[in-house]
Short mmCIF file of C-alpha atoms in Angstrom, two decimals:
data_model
loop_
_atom_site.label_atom_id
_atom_site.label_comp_id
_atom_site.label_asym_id
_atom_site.label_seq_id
_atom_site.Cartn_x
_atom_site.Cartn_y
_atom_site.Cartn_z
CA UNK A 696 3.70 -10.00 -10.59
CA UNK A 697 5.92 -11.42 -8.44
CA UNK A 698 9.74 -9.93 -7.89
CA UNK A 699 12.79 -11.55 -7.99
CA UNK A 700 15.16 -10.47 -4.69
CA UNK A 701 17.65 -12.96 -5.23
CA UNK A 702 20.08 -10.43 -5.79
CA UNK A 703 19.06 -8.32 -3.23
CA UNK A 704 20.21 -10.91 -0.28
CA UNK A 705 23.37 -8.75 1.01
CA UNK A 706 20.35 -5.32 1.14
CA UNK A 707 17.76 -7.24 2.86
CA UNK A 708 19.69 -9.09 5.91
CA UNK A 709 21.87 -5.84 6.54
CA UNK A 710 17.91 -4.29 6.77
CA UNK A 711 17.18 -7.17 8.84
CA UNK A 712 20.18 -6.56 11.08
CA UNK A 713 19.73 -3.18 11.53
CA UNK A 714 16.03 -4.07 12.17
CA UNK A 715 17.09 -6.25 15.05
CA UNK A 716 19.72 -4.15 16.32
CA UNK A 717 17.86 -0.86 15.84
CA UNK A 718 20.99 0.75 13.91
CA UNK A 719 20.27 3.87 12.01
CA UNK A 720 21.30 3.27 7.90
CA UNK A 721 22.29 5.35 4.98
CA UNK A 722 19.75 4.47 2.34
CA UNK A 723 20.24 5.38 -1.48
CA UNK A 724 17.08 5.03 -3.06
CA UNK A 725 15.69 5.86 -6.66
CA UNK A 726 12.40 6.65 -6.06
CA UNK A 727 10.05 6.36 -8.95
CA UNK A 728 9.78 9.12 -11.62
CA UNK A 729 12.73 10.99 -9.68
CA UNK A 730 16.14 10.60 -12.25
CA UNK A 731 18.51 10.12 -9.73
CA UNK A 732 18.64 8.41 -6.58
CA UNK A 733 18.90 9.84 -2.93
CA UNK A 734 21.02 9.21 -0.12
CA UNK A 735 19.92 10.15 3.39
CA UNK A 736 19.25 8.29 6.77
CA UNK A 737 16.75 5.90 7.75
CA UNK A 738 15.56 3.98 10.68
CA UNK A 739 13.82 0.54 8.92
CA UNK A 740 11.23 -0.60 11.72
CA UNK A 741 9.81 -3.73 9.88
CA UNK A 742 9.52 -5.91 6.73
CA UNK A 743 6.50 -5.84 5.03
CA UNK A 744 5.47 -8.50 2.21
CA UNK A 745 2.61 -7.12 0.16
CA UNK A 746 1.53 -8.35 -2.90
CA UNK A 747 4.52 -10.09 -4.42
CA UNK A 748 6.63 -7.11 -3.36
CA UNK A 749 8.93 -6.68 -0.24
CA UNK A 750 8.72 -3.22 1.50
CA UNK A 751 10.61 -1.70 4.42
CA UNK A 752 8.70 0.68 7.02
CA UNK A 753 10.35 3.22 8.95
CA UNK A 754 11.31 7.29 9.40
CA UNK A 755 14.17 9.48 8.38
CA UNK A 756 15.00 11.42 11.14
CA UNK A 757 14.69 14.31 9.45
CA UNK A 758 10.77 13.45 8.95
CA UNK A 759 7.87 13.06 11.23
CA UNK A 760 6.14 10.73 9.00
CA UNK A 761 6.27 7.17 8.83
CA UNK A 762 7.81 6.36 5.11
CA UNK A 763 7.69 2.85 3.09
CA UNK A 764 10.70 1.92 0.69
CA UNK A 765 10.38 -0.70 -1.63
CA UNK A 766 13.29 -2.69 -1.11
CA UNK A 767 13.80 -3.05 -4.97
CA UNK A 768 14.69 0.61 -4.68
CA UNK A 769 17.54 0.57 -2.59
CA UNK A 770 20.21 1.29 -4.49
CA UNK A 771 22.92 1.29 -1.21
CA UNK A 772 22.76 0.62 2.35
CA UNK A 773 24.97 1.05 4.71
CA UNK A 774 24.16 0.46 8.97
CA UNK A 775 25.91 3.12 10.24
CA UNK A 776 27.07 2.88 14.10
CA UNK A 777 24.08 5.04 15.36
CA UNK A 778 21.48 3.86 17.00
CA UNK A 779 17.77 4.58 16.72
CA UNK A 780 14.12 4.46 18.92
CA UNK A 781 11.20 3.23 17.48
CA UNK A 782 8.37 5.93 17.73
CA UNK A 783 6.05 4.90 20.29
CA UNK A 784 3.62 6.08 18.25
CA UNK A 785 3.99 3.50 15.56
CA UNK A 786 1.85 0.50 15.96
CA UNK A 787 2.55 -1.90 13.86
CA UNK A 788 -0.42 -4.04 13.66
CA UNK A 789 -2.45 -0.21 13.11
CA UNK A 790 -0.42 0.15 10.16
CA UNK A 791 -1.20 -3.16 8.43
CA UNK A 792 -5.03 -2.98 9.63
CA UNK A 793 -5.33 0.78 8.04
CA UNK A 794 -3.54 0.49 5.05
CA UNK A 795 -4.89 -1.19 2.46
CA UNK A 796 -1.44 -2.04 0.77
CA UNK A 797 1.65 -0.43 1.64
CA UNK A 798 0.55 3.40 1.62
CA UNK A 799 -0.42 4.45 4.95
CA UNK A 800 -2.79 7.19 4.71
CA UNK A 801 -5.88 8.52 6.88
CA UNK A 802 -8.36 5.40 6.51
CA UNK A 803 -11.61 5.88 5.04
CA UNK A 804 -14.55 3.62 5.25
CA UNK A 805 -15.20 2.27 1.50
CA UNK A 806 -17.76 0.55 0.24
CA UNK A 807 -17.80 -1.40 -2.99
CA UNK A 808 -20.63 -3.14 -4.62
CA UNK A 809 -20.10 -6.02 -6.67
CA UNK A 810 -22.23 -7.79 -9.18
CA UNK A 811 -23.69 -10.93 -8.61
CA UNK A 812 -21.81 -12.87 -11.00
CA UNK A 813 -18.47 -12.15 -9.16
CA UNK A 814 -20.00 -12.65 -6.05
CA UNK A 815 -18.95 -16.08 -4.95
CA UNK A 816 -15.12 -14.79 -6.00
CA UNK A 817 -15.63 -11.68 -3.78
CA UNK A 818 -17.07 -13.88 -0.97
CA UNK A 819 -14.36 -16.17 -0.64
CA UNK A 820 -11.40 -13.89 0.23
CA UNK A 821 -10.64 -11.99 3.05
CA UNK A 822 -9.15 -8.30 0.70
CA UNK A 823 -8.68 -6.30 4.31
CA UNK A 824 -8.66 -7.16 8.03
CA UNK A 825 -11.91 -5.12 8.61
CA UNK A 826 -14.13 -5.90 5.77
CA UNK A 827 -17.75 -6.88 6.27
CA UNK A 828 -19.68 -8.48 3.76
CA UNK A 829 -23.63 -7.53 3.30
CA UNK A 830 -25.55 -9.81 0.81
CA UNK A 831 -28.11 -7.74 -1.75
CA UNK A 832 -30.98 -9.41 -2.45
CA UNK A 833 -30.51 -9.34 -6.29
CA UNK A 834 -27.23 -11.46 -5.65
CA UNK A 835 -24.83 -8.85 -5.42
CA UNK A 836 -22.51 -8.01 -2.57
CA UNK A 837 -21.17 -4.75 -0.92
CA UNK A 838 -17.83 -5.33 1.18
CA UNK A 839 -16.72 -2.28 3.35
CA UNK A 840 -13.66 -2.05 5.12
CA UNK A 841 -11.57 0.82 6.84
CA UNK A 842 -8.57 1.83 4.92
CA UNK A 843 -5.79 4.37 3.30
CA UNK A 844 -4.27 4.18 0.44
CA UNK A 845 -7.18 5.59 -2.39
CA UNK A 846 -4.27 4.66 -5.27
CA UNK A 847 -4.27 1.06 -3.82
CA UNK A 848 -8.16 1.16 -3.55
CA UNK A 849 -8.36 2.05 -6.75
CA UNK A 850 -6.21 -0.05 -8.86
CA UNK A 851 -7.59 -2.96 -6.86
CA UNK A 852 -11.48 -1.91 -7.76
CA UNK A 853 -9.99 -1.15 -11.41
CA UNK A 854 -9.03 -4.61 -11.51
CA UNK A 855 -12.95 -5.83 -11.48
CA UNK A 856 -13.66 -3.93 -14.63
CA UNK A 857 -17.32 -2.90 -14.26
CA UNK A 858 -18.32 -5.68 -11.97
CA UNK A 859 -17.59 -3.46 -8.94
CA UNK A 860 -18.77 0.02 -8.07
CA UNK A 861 -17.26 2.50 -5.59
CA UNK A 862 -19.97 3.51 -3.37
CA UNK A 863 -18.49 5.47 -0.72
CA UNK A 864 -16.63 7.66 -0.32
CA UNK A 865 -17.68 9.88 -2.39
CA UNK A 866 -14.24 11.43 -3.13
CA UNK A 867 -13.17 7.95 -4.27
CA UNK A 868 -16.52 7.51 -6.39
CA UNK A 869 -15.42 10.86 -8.04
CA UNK A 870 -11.84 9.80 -8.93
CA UNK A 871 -12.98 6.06 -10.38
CA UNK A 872 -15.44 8.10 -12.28
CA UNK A 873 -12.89 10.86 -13.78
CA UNK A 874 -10.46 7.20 -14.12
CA UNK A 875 -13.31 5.71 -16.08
CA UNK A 876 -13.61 8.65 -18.51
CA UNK A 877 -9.81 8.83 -18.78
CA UNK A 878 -9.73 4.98 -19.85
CA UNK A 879 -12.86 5.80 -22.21
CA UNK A 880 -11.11 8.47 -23.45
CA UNK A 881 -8.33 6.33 -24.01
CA UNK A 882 -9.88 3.74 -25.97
CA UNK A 883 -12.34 5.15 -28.23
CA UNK A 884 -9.18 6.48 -29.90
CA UNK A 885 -9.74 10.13 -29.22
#
């Protein structure tokens, strides 16, 4: 689904200013299943639009790692009259080649296998920068790509039902397959 941000105008250009003019913020944000928001700093390198949703990439000082907020979160903002570096080590065309969504993790290669009758569907979308597609002779596909983000991978190979199979890795093969006895668990009422 798609979100509305109207409201959210006033949030998103003061992250676009500080962007632009690299100033440091104070961010409240409600993360989910936390019941109350936090307050602490945060540099906001770059918007990202995934999926309907609008996300903000950057640190907190505090922090080595790279974090993503979704801007529906944001509770407060302030810029504060700091200023901040980007990390040299943040690339951001790495970041939107490796993840597969928003969540930047250690990439994996992944390869699904889809049946032939969702085939043509599979074929005619590009679902990550590095994916190559390898025809089956029975009609089916396999699409491999480079990625993080298993939670992402997941829903999205969730989302074919049983027309797609994980076939590497096999860590991800494992958690579809303890998914798929959660969900039969699930619905055979028991």
């Amino acid at each position: 689904g798609v979100k509305d941000y109207s409201a959210l105008e006033p949030t998103i250009l003061r992250l676009v200013e500080s962007i632009i003019g690299r100033f440091r913020c104070r961010v409240t944000y409600q993360a989910p299943g936390q019941q109350r928001p936090r307050t602490y700093p945060f540099d906001p390198y770059r918007l990202l639009s995934v999926q309907g949703g609008l996300y903000c990439v950057g640190r907190v000082p505090a922090y080595r790692d790279i974090i993503t907020l979704a801007v529906d979160r944001i509770r407060a903002l302030e810029l504060i009259p700091e200023t901040f570096t980007v990390d040299p080590a943040f690339d951001a065309k790495r970041y939107e080649a490796e993840a597969f969504g928003i969540v930047w993790e250690k990439p994996m290669t992944v390869v699904v296998r889809f049946r032939a009758d969702q085939a043509p569907y599979v074929r005619e979308r590009e679902w990550h920068p590095t994916q190559q597609l390898r025809e089956l002779r029975d009609g089916r596909v396999e699409v491999t790509f480079r990625a993080g983000g298993a939670f992402e991978i997941m829903r999205w190979v969730l989302g074919w039902g049983d027309a797609a199979e994980v076939v590497r890795p096999a860590a991800l093969r494992k958690q579809m397959r303890e998914a798929a006895r959660h969900m039969h668990r699930q619905y055979s009422g028991s």
